[in-house]
mmCIF file of C-alpha atoms in Angstrom:
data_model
loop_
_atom_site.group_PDB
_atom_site.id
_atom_site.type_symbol
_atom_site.label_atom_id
_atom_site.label_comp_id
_atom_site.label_asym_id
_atom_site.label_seq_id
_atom_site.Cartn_x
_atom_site.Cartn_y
_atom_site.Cartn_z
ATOM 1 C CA UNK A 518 -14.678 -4.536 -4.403
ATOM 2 C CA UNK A 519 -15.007 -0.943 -5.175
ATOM 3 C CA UNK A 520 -15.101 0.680 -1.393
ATOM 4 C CA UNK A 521 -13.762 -1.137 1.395
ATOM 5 C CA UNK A 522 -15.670 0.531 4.760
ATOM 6 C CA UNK A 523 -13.681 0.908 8.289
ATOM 7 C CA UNK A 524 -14.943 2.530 11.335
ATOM 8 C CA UNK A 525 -13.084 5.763 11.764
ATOM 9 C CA UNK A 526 -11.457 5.080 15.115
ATOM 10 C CA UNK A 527 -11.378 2.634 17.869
ATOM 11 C CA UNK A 528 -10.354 3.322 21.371
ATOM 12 C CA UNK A 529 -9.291 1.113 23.716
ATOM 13 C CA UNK A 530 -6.893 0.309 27.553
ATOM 14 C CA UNK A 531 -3.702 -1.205 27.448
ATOM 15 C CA UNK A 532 -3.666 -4.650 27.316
ATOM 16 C CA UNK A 533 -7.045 -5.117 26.466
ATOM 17 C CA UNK A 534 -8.273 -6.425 22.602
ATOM 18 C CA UNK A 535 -8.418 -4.349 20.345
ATOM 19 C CA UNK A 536 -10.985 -5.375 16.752
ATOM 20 C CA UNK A 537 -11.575 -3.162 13.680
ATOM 21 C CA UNK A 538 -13.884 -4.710 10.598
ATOM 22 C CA UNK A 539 -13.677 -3.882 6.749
ATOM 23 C CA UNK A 540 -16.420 -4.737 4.763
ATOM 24 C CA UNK A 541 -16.581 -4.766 1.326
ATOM 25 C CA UNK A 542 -19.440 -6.056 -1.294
ATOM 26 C CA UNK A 543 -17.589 -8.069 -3.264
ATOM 27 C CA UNK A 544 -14.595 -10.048 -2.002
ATOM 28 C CA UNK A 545 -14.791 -12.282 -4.422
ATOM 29 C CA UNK A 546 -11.487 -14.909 -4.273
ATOM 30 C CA UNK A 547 -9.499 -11.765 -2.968
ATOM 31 C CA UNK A 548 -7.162 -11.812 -0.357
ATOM 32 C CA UNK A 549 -7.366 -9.515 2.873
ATOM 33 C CA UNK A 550 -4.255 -7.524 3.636
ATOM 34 C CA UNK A 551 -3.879 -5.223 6.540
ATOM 35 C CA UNK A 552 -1.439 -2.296 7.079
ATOM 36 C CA UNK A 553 -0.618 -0.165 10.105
ATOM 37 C CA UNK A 554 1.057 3.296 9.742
ATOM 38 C CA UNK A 555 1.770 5.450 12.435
ATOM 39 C CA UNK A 556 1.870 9.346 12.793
ATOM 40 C CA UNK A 557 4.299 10.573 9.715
ATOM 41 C CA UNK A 558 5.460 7.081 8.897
ATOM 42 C CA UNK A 559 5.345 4.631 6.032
ATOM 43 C CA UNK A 560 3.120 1.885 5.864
ATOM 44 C CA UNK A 561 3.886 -1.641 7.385
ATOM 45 C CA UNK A 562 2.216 -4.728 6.606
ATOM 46 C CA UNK A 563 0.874 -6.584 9.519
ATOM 47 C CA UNK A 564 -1.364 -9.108 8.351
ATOM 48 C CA UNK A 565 -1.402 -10.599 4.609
ATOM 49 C CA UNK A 566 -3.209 -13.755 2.682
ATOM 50 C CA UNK A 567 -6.174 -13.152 4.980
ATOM 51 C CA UNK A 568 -4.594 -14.348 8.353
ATOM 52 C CA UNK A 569 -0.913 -14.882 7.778
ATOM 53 C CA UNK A 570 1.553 -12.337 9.648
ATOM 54 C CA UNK A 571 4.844 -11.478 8.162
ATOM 55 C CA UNK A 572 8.300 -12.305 9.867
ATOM 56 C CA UNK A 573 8.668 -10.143 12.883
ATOM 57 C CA UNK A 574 5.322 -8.695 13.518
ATOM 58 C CA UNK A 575 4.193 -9.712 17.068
ATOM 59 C CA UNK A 576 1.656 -12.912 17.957
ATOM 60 C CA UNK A 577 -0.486 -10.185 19.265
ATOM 61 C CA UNK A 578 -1.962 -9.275 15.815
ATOM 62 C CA UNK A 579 -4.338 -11.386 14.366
ATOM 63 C CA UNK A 580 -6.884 -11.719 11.332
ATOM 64 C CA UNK A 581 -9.740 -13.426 10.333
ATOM 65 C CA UNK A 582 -12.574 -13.018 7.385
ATOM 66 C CA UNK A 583 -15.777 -14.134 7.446
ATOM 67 C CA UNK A 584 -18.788 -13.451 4.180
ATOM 68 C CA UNK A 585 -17.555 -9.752 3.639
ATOM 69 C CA UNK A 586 -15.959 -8.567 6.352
ATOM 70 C CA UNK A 587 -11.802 -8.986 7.418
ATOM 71 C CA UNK A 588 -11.362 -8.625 11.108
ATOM 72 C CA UNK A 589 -8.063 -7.301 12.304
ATOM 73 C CA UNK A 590 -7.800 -8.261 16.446
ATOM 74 C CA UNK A 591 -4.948 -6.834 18.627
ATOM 75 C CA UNK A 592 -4.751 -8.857 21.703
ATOM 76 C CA UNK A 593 -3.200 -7.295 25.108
ATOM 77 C CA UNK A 594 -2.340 -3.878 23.045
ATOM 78 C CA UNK A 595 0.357 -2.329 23.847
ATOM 79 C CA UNK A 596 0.532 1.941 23.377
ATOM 80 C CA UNK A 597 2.897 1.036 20.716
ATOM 81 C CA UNK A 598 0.315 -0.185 18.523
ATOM 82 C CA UNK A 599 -1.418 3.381 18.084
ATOM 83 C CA UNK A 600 -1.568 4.136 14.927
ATOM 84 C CA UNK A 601 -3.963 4.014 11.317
ATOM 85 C CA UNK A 602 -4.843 0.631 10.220
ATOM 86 C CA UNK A 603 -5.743 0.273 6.472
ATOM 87 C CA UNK A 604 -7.426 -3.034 5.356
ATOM 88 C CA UNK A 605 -6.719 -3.853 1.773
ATOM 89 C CA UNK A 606 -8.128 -6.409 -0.938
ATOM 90 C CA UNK A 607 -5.462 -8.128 -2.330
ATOM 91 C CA UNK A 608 -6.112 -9.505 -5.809
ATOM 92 C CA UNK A 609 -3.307 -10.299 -8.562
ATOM 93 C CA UNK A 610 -4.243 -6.995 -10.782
ATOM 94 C CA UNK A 611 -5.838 -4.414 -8.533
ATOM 95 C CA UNK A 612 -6.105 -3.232 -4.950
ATOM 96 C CA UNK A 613 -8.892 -1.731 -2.855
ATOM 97 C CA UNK A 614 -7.550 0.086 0.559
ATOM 98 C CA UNK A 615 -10.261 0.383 3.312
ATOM 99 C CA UNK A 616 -11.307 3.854 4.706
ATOM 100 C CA UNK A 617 -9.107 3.173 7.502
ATOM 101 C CA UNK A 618 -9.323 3.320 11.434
ATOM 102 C CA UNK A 619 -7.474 5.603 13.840
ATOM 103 C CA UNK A 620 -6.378 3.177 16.865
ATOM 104 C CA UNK A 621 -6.054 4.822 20.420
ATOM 105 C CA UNK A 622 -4.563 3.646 22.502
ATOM 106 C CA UNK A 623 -5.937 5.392 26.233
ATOM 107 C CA UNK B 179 17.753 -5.774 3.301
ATOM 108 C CA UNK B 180 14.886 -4.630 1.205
ATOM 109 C CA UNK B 181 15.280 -0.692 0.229
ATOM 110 C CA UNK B 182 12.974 1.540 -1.666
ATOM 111 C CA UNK B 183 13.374 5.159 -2.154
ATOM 112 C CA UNK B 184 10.997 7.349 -3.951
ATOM 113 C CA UNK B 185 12.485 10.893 -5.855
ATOM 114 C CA UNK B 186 10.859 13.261 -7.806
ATOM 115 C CA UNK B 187 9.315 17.230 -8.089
ATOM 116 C CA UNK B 188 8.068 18.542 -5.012
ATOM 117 C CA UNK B 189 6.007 21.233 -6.699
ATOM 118 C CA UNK B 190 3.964 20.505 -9.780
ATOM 119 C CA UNK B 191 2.020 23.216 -11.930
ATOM 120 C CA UNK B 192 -1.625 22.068 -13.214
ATOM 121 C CA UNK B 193 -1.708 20.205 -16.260
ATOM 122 C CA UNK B 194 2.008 18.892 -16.330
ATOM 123 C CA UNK B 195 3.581 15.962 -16.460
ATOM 124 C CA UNK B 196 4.534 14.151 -13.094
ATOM 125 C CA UNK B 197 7.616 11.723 -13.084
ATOM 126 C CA UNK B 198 8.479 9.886 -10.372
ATOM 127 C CA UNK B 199 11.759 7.684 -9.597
ATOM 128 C CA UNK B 200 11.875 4.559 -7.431
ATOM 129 C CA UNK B 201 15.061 3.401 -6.802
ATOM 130 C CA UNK B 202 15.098 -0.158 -5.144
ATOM 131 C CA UNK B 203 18.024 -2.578 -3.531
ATOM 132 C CA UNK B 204 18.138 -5.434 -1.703
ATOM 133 C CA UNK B 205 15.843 -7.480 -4.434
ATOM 134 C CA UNK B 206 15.721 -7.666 -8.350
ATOM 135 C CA UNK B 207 13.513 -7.037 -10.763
ATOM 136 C CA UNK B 208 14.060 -9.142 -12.776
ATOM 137 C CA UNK B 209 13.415 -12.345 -10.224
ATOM 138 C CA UNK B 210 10.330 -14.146 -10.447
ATOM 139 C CA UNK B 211 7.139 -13.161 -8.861
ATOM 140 C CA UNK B 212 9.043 -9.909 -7.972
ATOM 141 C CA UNK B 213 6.575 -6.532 -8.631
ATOM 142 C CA UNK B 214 6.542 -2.997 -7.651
ATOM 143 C CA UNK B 215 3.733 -0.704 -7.133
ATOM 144 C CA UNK B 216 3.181 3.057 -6.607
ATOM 145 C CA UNK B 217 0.671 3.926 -3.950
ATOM 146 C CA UNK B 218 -0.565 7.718 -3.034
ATOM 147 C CA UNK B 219 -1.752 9.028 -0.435
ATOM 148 C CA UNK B 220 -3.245 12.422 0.405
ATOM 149 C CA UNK B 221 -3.043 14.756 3.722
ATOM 150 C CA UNK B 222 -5.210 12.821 6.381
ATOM 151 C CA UNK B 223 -6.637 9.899 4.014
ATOM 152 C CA UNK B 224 -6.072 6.110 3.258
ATOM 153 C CA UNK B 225 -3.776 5.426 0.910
ATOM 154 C CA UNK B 226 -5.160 4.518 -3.121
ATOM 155 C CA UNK B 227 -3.177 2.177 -5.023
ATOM 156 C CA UNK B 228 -2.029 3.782 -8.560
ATOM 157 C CA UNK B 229 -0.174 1.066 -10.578
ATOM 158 C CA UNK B 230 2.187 -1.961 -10.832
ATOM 159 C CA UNK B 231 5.230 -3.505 -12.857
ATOM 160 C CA UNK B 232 5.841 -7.070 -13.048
ATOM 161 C CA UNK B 233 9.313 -9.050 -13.136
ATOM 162 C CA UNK B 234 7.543 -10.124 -16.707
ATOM 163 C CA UNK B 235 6.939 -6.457 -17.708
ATOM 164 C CA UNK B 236 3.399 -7.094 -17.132
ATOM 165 C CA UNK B 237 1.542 -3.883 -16.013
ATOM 166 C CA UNK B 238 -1.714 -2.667 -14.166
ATOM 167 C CA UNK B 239 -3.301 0.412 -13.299
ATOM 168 C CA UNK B 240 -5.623 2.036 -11.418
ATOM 169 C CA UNK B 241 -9.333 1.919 -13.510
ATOM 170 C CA UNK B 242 -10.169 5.867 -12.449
ATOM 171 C CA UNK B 243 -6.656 7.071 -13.612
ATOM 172 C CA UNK B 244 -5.502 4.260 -16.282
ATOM 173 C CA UNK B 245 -5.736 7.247 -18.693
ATOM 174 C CA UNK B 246 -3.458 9.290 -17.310
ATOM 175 C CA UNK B 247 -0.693 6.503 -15.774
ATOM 176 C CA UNK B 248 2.298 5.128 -17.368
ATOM 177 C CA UNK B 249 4.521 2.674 -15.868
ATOM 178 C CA UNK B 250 8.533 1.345 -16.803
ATOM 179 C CA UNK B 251 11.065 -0.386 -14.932
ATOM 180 C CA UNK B 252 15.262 0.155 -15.839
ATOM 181 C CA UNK B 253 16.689 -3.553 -14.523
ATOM 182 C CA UNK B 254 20.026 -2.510 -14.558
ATOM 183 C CA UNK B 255 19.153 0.553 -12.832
ATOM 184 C CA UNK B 256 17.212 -1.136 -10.385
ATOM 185 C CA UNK B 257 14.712 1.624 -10.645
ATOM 186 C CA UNK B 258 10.983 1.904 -11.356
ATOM 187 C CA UNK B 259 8.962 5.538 -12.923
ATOM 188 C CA UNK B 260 5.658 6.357 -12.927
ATOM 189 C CA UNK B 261 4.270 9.544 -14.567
ATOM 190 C CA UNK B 262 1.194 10.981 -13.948
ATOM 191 C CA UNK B 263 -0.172 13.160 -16.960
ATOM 192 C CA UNK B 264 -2.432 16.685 -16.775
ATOM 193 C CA UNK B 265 -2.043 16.772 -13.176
ATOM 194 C CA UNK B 266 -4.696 18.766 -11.083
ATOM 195 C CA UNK B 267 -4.201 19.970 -7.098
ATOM 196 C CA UNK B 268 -6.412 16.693 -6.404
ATOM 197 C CA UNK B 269 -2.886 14.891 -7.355
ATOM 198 C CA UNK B 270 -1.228 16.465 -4.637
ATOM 199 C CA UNK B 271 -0.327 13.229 -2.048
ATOM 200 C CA UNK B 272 2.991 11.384 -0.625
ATOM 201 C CA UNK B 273 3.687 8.765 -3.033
ATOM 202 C CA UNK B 274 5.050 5.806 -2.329
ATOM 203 C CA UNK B 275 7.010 2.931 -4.255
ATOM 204 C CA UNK B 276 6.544 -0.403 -2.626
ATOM 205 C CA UNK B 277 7.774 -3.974 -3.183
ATOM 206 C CA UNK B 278 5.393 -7.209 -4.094
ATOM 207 C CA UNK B 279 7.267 -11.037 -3.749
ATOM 208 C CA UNK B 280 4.375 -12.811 -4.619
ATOM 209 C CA UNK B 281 6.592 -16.222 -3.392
ATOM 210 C CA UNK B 282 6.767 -14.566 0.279
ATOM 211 C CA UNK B 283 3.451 -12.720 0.935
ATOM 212 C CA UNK B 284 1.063 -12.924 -1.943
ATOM 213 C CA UNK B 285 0.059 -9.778 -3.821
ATOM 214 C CA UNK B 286 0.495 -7.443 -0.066
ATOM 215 C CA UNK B 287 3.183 -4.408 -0.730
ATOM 216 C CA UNK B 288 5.841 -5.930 2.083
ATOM 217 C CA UNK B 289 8.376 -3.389 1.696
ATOM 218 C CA UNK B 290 7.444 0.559 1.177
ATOM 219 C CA UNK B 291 9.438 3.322 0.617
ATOM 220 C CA UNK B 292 9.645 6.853 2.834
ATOM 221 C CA UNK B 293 7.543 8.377 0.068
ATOM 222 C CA UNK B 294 7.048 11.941 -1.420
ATOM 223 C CA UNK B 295 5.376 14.693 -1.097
ATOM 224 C CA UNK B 296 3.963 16.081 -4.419
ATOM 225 C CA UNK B 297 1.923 19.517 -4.678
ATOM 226 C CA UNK B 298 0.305 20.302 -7.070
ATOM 227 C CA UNK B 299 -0.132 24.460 -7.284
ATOM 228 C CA UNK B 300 0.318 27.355 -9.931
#
């Protein structure tokens, strides 16, 4: 997959869901990744093999890909959780990172 | 604990040579399914993935900048350079070193370094 397309920002209240798509044209057998990076920080990964969350990232963050398109939900958000959320491809020789989407948390 | 720190010019005149450093604990290269990648990204955009050495010596690279990209890993310097030839002020980004384990997490980068910054200017 050559471009990987977020929507630029999502707003949303504390504690309600939070949901930002990446589509893509060809995922192909490709894994889904997602990353969240806040103001003048490194990159974390939050999601990985599609739906899987690494060791000591909250329940609250979820994944799911359907056709095209990765989902990335954040259930009962907390204002911790604003921050940039890049979706990646994840393939075994190349990577594709998504636009990316500015989270807000209001 | 999983460490990576990146090291390298700050400032960068057109058409030289970048070389970066990434200097890794906490894991070895020379393990199994163990990888590192280098990962740019400019002011206010996502993040574009560069290149990546395997435990095997195995490398890949970026298709739009294959060209100008060389990869190398020192085991018993736990370390990991990339250089970046003919650079141009586009180049100018953080950079970041980050860790793959394919056995934990697949191909995702699970570990990153702080990164950085590299501008490129005259």
């Amino acid at each position: 997959s050559s471009e990987l397309t977020q929507p630029p920002s999502v707003s949303v209240s504390p504690g309600q869901t939070a949901r930002i798509t990446c589509s893509g044209d060809d995922w192909g057998n490709k894994y889904a990744c997602w990353y969240q990076q806040k103001s003048g920080q490194s990159p974390i990964l939050v999601i990985y093999q599609d739906n899987q969350r690494p060791t000591g990232i909250p329940e609250r963050f979820s994944a799911s890909t359907s056709g095209n398109t990765a989902t990335l939900t954040i259930s009962g958000t907390h204002a911790v959780d604003e921050a940039d959320y890049y979706c990646q491809v994840c393939d075994s020789s190349s990577y594709v990172f998504g636009t990316g989407t500015k989270v807000t948390v209001l | 604990q999983v460490t990576l720190r990146e090291s390298g010019p700050a400032l960068v005149k057109p058409r030289q040579t970048l070389t970066l450093t990434c200097t890794f604990s906490g894991f070895s290269l020379k393990t199994t399914g163990m990888c590192v990648s280098w990962i740019r990204q400019p002011p206010g955009k996502a993040p574009e993935w560069l290149a990546r050495i395997d435990w095997d010596d195995d490398t890949y690279f970026s298709s739009s900048l294959r060209t100008r990209l060389a990869i190398s890993k020192d085991t018993s310097k736990n370390e990991v350079v990339l250089t970046l030839t003919d650079v141009d002020p586009v180049d100018s980004a953080t950079y970041y070193c980050a860790r793959i384990f394919t056995y934990d997490y697949g191909p995702a980068f699970d570990s990153w370094g702080q990164g950085t910054l590299v501008t490129v200017a005259s």
